[in-house]
Amino acid sequence: MIVLLTVNGRELEEIQKVETQTWNLAMNLNPADGHVMGYATGWAEDIFVGTYTEALTKDYLNRVVWNHPVSYIALVRHQAGEVDAVKVFRFKESARSLLSRFQDMDPGREIVTEGGPLQESISRNAQNMEDDPIFSVGGDLAFNWGYTDNGHRIVLTGGYLSSREVNDDNTHGLGNDFHCNPLTGVSLNDHWNHEISNIQDCPNTRWNTCKVQLQGTDSGKRKDFLKSGPVYGNYAIYVSEEATSFPSPGSILDLELEVERKLKFFQ
């Protein structure tokens, strides 16, 4: 589209152009589908998890998207495919795949985005936001947060992050395990893995008075300390090479989403 403008007596042409940019679904986490995506499952394994038809209702990992170089990431909480809340971030290091980032576990503990969210949009009807692992805390994304025998795949720097040598079991996020080798991605048993834990202050020195509050039922055998709880939604991870904005709350998700970016040029 071309628009003629007059500026200080000089006639200019304003050229308006619309670019279409694409987001691709890389992962979906449903913490109550009977499949536990803990620290050791899927993230660094170069495998396909789930099916296309259940990509937004059960645990899902698209191996092709997971291997594709990307520069932007969106974390999306949704209710049966309808966007509830979203945060968009820019990676510090562009054009790397999620697989390569999650395989980078030794030494791990890497803050992978910069500048905080490019977009943070939350539905006015969204519930359970006060301790949501993504939307109740600020900061940037950190991957592979390991300390002693604990590992967490995605956490935010605005939350509490355990020091490397402190074994307090008190960091919370997506893809967790309280008994693993975080440098190799191997779980040491099937007792302490759990998919999603909420933001809380319940170190293991206080487990006689508190339990670790999870979303859903997808966790290891130590149900006496890992407490199942309400599911706040599914959590989807979308990635893009160039898109910096994501469809707003109320939008319906799919395996691939397009957004428009309007550009203006003068000549």
Coordinates of C-alpha atoms in Angstrom, one line a residue, residues 25-28 35 37 41-56 58-67 99 255:
L25 CA 4.5 -25.6 18.4
A26 CA 7.6 -27.3 19.9
M27 CA 6.2 -28.8 23.1
N28 CA 3.1 -29.1 25.1
H35 CA 3.1 -39.2 31.3
M37 CA 8.0 -34.9 31.4
T41 CA 12.4 -37.2 29.7
G42 CA 12.4 -35.8 26.2
W43 CA 14.1 -32.5 26.6
A44 CA 17.6 -33.5 25.5
E45 CA 16.9 -36.8 23.8
D46 CA 16.1 -36.0 20.1
I47 CA 12.8 -38.0 20.1
F48 CA 9.2 -37.4 19.2
V49 CA 6.7 -37.4 22.1
G50 CA 3.0 -37.7 21.6
T51 CA 0.9 -37.3 18.5
Y52 CA -0.2 -34.5 16.2
T53 CA -3.9 -35.1 17.0
E54 CA -3.3 -34.7 20.8
A55 CA -0.6 -32.1 20.5
L56 CA -2.5 -29.6 22.6
K58 CA -1.3 -34.2 26.2
D59 CA 2.5 -34.2 26.5
Y60 CA 4.0 -33.5 23.1
L61 CA 7.4 -32.8 21.6
N62 CA 7.9 -32.2 17.9
R63 CA 11.3 -33.5 17.1
V64 CA 11.6 -31.5 13.8
V65 CA 10.7 -28.2 15.5
W66 CA 13.0 -29.1 18.4
N67 CA 15.9 -29.4 16.0
L99 CA 17.6 -29.5 21.4
L255 CA 0.5 -26.6 15.4

